[in-house]
Coordinates of C-alpha atoms and ligand atoms in Angstrom, one line a residue:
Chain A
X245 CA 136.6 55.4 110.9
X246 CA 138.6 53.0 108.3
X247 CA 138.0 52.9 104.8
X248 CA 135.8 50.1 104.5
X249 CA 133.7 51.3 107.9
X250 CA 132.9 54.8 105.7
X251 CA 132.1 52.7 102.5
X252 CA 129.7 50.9 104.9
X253 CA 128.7 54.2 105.9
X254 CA 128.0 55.5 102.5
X255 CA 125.9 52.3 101.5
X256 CA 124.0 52.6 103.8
X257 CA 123.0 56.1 103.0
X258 CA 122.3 55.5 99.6
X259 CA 120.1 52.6 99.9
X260 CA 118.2 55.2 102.7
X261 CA 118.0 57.7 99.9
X262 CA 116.9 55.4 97.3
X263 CA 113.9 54.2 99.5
X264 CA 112.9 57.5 100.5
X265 CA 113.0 59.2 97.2
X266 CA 111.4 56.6 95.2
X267 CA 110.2 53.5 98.1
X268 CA 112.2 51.0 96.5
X269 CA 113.6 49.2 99.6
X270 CA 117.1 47.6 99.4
X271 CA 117.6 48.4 103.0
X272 CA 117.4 44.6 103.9
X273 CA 119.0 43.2 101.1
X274 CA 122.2 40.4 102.2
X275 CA 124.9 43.3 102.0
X276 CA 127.4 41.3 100.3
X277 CA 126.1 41.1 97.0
X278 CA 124.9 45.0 97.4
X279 CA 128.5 46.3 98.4
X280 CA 129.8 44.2 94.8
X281 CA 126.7 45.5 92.8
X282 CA 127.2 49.2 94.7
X283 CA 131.1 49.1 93.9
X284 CA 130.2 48.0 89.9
X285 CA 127.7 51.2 89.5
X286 CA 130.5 53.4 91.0
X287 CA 132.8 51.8 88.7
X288 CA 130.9 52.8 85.8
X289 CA 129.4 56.1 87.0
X290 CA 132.9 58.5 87.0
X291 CA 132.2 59.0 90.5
X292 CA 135.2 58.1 93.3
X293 CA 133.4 57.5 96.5
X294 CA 130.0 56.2 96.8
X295 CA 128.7 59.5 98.5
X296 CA 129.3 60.5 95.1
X297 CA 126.2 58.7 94.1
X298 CA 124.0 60.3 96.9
X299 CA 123.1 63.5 95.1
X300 CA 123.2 61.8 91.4
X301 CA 120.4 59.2 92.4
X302 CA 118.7 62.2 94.2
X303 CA 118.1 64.5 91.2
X304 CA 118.5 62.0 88.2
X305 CA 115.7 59.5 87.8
X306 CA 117.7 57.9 84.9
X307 CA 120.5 57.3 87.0
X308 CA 118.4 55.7 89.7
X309 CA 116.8 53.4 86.8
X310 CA 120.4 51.8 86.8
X311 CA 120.5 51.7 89.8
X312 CA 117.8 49.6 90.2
X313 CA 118.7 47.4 87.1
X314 CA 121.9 46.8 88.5
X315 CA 120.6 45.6 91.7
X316 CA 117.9 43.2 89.8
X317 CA 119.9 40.2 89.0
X318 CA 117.4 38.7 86.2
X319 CA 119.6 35.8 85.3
X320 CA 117.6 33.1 84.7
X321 CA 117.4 30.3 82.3
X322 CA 114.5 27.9 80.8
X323 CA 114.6 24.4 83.1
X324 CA 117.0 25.4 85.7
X325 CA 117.8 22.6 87.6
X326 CA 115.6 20.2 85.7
X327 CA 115.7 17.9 88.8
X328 CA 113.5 20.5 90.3
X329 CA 110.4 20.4 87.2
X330 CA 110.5 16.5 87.4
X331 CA 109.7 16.8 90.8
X332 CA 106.6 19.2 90.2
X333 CA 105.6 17.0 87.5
X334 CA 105.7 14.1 89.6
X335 CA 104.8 15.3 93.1
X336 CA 102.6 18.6 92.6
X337 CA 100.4 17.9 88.8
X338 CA 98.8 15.0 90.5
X339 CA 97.3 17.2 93.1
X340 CA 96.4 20.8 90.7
X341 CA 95.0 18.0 88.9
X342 CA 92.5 17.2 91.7
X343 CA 91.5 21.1 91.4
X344 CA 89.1 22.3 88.7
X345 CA 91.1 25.6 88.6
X346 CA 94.2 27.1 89.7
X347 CA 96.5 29.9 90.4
X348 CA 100.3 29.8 89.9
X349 CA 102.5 32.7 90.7
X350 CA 105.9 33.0 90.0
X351 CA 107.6 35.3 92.3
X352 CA 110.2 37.4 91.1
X353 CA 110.4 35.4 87.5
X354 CA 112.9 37.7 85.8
X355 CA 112.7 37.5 82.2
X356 CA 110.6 34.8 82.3
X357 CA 112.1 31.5 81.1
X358 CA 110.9 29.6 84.6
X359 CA 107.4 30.8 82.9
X360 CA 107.7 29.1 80.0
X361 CA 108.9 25.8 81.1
X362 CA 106.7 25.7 83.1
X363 CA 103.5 26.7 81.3
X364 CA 105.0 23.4 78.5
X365 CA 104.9 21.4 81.5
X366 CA 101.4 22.1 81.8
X367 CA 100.5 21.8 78.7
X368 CA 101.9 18.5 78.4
X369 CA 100.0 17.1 81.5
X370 CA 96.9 18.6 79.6
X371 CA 96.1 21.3 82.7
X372 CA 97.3 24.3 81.3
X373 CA 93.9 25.8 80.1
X374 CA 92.5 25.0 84.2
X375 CA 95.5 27.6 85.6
X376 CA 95.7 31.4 85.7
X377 CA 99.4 31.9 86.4
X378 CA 100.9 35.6 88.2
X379 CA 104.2 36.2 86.8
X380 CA 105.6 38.9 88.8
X381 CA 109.3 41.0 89.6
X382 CA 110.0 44.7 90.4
X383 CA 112.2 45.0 87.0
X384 CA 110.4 46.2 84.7
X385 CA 112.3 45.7 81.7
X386 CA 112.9 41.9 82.9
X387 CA 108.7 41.7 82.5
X388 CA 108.9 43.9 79.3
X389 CA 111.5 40.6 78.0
X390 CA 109.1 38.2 79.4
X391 CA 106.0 39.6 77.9
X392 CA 108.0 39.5 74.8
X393 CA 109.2 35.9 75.2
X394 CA 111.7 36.4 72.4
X395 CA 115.4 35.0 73.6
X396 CA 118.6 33.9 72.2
X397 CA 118.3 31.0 69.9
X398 CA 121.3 29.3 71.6
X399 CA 120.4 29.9 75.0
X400 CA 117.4 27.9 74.1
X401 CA 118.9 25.9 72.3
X402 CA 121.4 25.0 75.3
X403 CA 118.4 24.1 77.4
X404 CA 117.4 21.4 75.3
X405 CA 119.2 18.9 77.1
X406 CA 117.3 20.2 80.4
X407 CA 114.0 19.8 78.8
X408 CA 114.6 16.2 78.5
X409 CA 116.1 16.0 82.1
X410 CA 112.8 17.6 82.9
X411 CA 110.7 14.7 82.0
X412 CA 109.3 16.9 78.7
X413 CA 106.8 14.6 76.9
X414 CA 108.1 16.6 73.0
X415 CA 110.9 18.6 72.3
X416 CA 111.7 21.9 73.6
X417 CA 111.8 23.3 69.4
X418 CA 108.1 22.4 69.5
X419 CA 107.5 25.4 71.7
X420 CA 109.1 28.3 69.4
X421 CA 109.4 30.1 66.1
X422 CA 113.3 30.0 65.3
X423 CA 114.3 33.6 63.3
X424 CA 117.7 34.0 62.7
X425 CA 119.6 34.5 66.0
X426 CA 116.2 34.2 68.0
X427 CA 113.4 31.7 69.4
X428 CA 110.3 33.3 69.8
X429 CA 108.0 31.6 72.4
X430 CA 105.0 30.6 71.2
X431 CA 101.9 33.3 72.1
X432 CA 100.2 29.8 73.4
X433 CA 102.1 29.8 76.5
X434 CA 101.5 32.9 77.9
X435 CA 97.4 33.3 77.1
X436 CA 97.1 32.6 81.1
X437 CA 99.9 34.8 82.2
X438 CA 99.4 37.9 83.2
X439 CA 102.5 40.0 84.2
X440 CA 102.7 42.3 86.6
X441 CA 105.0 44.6 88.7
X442 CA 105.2 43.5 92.1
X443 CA 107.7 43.7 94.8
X444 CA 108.3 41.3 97.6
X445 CA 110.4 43.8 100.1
X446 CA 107.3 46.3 100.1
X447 CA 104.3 45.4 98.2
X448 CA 100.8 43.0 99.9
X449 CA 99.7 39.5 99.5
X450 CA 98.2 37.8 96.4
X451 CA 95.0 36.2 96.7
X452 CA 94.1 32.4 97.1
X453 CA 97.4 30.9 95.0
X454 CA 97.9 26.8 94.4
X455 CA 101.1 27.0 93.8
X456 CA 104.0 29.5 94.5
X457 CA 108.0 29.8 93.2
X458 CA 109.9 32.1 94.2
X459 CA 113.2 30.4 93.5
X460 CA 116.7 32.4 93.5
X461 CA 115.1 35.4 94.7
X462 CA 114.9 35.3 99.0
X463 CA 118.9 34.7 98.4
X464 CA 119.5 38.1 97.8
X465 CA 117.5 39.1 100.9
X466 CA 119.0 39.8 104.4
X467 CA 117.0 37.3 107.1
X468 CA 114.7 39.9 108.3
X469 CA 113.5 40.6 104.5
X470 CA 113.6 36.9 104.0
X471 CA 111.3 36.6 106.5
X472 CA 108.9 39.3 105.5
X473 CA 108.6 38.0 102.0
X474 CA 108.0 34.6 103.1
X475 CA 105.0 35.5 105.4
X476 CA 103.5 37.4 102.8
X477 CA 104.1 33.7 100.0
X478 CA 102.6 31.7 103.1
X479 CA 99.4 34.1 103.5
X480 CA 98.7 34.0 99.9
X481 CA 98.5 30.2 99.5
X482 CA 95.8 28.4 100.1
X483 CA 95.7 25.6 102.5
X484 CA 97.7 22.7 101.1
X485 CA 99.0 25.1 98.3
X486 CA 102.5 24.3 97.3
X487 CA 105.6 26.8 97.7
X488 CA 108.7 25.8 95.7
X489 CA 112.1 28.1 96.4
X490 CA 115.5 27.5 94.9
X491 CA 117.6 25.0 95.3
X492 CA 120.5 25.6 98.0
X493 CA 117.4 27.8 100.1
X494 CA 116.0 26.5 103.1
X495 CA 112.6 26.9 105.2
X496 CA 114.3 25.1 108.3
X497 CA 115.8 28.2 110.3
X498 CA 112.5 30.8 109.1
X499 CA 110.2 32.1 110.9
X500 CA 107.4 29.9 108.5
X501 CA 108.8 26.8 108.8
X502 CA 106.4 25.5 111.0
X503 CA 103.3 26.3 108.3
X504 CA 105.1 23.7 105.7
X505 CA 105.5 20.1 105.4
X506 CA 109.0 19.0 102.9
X507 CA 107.2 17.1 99.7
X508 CA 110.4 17.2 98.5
X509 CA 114.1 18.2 100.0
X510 CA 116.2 18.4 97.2
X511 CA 114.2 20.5 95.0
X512 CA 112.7 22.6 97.7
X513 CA 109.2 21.8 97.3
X514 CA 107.3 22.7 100.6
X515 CA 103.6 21.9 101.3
X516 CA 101.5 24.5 103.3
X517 CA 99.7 22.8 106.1
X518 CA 98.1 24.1 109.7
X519 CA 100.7 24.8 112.1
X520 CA 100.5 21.9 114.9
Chain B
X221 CA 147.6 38.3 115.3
X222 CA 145.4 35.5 115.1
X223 CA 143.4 34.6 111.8
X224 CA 140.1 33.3 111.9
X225 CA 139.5 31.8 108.4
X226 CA 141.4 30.6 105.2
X227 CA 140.3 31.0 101.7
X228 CA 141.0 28.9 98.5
X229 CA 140.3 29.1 95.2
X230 CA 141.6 27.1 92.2
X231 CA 141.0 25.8 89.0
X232 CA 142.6 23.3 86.3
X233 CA 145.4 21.0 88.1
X234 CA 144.4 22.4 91.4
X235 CA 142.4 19.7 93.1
X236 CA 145.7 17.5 94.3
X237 CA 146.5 20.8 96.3
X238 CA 143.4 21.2 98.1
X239 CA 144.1 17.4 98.6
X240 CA 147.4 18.1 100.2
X241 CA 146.2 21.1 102.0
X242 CA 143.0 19.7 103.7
X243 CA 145.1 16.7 104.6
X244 CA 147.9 18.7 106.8
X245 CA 144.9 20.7 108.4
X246 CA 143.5 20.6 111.7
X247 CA 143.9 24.0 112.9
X248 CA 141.4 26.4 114.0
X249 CA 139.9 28.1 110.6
X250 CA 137.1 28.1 109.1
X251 CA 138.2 27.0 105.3
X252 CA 135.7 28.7 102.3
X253 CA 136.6 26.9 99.2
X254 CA 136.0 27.4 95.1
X255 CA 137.1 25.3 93.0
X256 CA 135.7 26.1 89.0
X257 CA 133.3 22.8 88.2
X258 CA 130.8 22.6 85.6
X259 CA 127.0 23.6 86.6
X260 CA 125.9 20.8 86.4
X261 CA 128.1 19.1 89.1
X262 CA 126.2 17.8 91.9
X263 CA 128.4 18.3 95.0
X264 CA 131.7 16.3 93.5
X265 CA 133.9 18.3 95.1
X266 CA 132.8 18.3 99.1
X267 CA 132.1 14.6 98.5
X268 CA 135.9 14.0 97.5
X269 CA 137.3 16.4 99.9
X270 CA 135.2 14.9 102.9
X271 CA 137.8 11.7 102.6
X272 CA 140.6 13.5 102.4
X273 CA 140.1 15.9 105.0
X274 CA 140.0 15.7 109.2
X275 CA 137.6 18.7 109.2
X276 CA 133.9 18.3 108.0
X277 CA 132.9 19.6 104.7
X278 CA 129.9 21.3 103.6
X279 CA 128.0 22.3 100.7
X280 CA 126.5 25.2 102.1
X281 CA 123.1 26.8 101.7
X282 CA 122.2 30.1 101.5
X283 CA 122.8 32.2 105.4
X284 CA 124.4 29.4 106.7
X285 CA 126.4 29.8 109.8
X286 CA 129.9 29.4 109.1
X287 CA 131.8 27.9 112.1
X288 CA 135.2 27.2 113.0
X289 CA 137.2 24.3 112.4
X290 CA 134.8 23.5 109.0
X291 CA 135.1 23.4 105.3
X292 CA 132.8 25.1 103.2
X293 CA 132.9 24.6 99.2
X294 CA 130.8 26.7 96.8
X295 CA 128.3 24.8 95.3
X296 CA 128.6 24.2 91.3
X297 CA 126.9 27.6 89.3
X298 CA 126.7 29.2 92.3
X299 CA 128.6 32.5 93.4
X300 CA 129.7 31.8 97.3
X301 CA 129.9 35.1 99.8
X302 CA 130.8 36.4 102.9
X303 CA 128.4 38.2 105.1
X304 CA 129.9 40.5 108.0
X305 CA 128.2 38.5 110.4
X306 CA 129.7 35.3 110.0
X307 CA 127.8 33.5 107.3
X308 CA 127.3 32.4 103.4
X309 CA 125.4 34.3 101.3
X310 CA 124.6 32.9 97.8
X311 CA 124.1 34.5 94.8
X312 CA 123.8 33.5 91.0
X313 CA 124.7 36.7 89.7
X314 CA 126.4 36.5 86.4
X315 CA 129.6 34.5 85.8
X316 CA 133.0 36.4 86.7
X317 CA 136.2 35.6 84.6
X318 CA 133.5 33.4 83.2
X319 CA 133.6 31.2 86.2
X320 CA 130.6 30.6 88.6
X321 CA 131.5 30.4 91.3
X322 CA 134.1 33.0 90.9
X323 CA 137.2 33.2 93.4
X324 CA 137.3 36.9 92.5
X325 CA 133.5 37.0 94.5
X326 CA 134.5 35.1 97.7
X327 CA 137.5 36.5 97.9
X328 CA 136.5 40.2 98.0
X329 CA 133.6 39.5 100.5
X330 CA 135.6 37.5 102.8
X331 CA 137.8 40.5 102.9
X332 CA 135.5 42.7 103.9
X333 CA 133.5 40.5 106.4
X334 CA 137.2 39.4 107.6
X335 CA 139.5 41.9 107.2
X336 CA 142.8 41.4 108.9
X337 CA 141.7 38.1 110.1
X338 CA 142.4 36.2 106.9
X339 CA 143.9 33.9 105.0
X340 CA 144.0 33.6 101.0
X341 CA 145.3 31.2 99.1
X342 CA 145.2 31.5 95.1
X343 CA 146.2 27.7 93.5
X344 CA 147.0 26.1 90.0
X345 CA 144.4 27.0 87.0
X346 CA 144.2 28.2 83.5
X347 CA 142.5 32.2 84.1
X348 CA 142.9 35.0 86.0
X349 CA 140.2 34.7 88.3
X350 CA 141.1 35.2 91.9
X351 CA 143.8 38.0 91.3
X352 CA 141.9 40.7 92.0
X353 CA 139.8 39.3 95.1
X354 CA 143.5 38.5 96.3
X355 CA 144.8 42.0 96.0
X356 CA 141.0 43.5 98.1
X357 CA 142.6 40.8 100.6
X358 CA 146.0 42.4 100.7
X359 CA 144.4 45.7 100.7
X360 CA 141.7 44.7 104.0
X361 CA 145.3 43.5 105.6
X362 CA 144.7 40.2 105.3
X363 CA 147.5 37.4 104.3
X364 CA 147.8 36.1 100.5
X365 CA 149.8 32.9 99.2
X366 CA 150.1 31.8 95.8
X367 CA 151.0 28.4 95.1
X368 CA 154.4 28.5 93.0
X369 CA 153.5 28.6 89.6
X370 CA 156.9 26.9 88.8
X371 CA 155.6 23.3 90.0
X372 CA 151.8 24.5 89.3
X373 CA 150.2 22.5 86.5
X374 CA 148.0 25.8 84.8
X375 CA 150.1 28.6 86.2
X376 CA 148.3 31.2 84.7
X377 CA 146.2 31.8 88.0
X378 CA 149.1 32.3 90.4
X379 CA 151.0 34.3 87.6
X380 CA 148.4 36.7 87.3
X381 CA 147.8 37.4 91.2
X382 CA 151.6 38.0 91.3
X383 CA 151.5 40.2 88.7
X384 CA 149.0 42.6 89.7
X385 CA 151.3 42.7 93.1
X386 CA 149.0 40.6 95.1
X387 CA 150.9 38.0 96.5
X388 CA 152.6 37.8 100.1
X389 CA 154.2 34.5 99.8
X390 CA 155.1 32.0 97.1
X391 CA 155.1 28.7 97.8
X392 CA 155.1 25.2 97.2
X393 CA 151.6 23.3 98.1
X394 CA 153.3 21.5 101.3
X395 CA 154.4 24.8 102.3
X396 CA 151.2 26.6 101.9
X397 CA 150.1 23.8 104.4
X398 CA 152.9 24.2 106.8
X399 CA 152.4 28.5 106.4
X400 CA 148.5 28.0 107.7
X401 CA 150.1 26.0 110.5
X402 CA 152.0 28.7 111.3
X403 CA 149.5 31.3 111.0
X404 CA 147.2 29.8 112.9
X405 CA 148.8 29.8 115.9
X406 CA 149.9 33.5 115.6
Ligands
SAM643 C1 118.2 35.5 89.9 S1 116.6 36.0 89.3 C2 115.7 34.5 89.6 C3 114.8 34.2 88.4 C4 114.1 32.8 88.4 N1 113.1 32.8 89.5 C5 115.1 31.7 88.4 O1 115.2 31.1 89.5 O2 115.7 31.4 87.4 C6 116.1 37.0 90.7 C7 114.9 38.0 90.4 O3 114.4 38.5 91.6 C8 114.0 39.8 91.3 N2 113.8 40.5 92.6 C9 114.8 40.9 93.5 N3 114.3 41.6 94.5 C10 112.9 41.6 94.3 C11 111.8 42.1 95.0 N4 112.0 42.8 96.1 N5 110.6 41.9 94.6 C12 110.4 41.2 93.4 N6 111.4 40.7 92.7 C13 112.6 40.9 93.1 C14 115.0 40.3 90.4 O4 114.6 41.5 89.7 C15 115.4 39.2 89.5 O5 114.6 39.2 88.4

């Protein structure tokens, strides 16, 4: 066996330990970006060989916490490809707007910028107090952040130019308290969050949602996982609910394709309709 | 020994090269591509090389199927990998040498999904990204050129893959051309 076949080796029998000691599945995660993330840990660990880890992430629950933070990749920032919230604005608020309530869940929202921008869109096409919006990711700490809502003042600051992109109707400084080095959200935008710890790889369907994103998240997912997690965003939309993923992923080669209609190619934004 | 796919990366002063490269190439590889471009950038780069080159050239999304005798470029704040079984994985995991996409990123996956059956090619630009994906490349047995950082306009990148001992052949960006040739055709 070469080198690289018994690193392969090694991975694969850590990820089968970490899902059987704690049920935190990485089994089918896309193995590239697990092998770089594996390799970084090992890096930092004093360990030589990845077997190494085995035993450590057996007995040492902190180490496994590290694990699993390393393997979260909550980078995020607010209005991401503002391209993508224009669109919403245009294409999706008309139609909540035809609903007297509803649900928004944000799958796998990190720290929880995508949140925010898009609870001051809401706000600013007046429909904010008609949703109840399900921010969700298995990282803990990320939610922590997001429940916090406090970031760097100039990563905020930086997005400014992506609120306007957006179509924002004020300006982004309207929306936090400025404290020294930080901006902290204001408490308005998140009275119709609720955060929660949820994972797309082994946890069930959430009830009767309008609108799903779960944007930069299936990337990290093998097909087979992809494919799971989609199912389980397609059976918790209602008919004609809207599913928005990120922007270089694609419904056309999944095994939901056929339940969606494009609204919108270029900023992903998928329309859940009866299979013909 | 046959190889099966090339890959580039480059930064300041490097897109003339890819020009020159592309232009000489009709052989058999599949070409994966990072050029450092702000995040913003909406597909600048495939757009230009699609007139310069004979081969098609795509943007790729996430799991695509990468296929012979096509160009792939890593879209703008976007880290572009290699699965084992033949196709792009994305990622926007944090920047790398403060670049994403890194050439450090592509180049270590390729070498594991690749092996022995690749290329790499480390151009002109003003960091050291790319040095250390070239030298997993070396290690996985795979072939690594630097363009010469004598007529490179930032030579910092090739300098530091040489450096760090990475480097199989140094040369000029019509002989990086002519060497795929070569190596394509065993
Ligand atoms: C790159 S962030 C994307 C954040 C945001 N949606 C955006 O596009 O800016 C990916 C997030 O997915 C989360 N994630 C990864 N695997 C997950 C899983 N199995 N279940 C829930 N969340 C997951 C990570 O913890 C991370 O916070």
């Amino acid at each position: 066996m070469n080198p690289s076949e018994l690193e392969r080796l090694e991975i694969d029998l850590l990820l089968e330990t970490v899902f059987r000691r704690y049920g935190y599945d990485f089994r089918g995660y896309a193995r590239a970006s697990i092998d770089r993330r594996v390799r970084q840990l090992l890096s930092s660990s004093g360990c030589t060989t990845v077997a190494e880890l085995i035993p450590k992430v057996l007995n040492d629950a902190e180490f496994f916490s590290r694990l699993v933070r390393n393997f979260s990749i909550p980078v995020t920032e607010m209005f991401r490809d503002p391209a993508v919230y224009r669109a919403v604005r245009e294409k999706v608020v008309p139609l909540l707007r035809t609903w007297p309530h509803f649900k928004i869940w944000h799958a796998g929202c990190a720290t929880g910028e995508e949140v925010y921008s898009l609870a001051m869109l809401l706000k600013e096409e007046g429909l904010y107090e008609r949703a109840t919006i399900y921010a969700t990711d298995f990282n803990e700490e990320a939610l922590d952040l997001a429940r916090e809502g406090i970031y760097p003042i100039e990563k905020i600051k930086a997005a400014t130019r992506n609120y306007q992109l957006a179509g924002g109707k004020g300006s982004l400084s309207d929306y936090y308290h400025a404290a020294y080095d930080a901006a902290r959200m204001d408490p308005a935008l998140r009275e119709r969050v609720v955060f929660s710890v949820h994972n797309l790889a082994t946890d069930s369907v959430f009830g009767e949602i309008h609108l799903v994103l779960c944007r930069n998240v299936l990337i990290y997912f093998g097909r087979e996982l992809q494919n799971r997690a989609l199912w389980l965003l397609t059976e918790s939309l209602v008919h004609g609910g809207y599913l928005c993923l990120g922007t270089k992923e694609n419904l056309q080669f999944t095994e939901v394709h056929a339940h969606f209609s494009t609204l919108d190619h270029a900023a992903r934004l998928y329309k859940k309709q009866v299979p013909p | 020994m046959t190889r099966a796919a090339v890959v580039m990366g480059g930064s300041a002063g490097s897109l003339g090269v890819f020009d020159a490269v592309l232009g000489a190439l009709p052989e058999d590889y599949a070409l994966l591509l990072v050029l450092h471009l702000p995040a913003d950038d909406a597909g600048s780069f495939a757009l230009h090389l699609a007139q310069v080159s004979r081969l098609p050239v795509v943007e790729p999304c996430d799991k695509q199927r990468i296929e012979g005798r096509h160009v792939y470029t890593a879209p703008a704040n976007y880290h572009m990998l290699v699965e084992r079984g033949g196709h792009v994985a994305l990622s926007v995991d944090e920047r790398v040498n403060w670049s994403r996409p890194s050439i450090d990123v592509l180049f270590e996956s390729a070498a594991g999904a690749w092996g022995r059956e690749l290329v790499a090619v480390i151009l002109s630009g003003a960091n050291a990204d790319g040095a250390m994906g070239l030298l997993a490349v070396k290690a996985a047995g795979g072939h690594t050129l630097a363009q010469d950082p004598a007529g490179a306009a930032s030579p910092l990148m090739p300098l530091a893959a040489i450096k760090v001992g990475a480097v199989d052949e140094i040369l000029s960006p019509e002989g990086i051309a002519l060497r795929l040739i070569e190596l394509a055709n065993g």
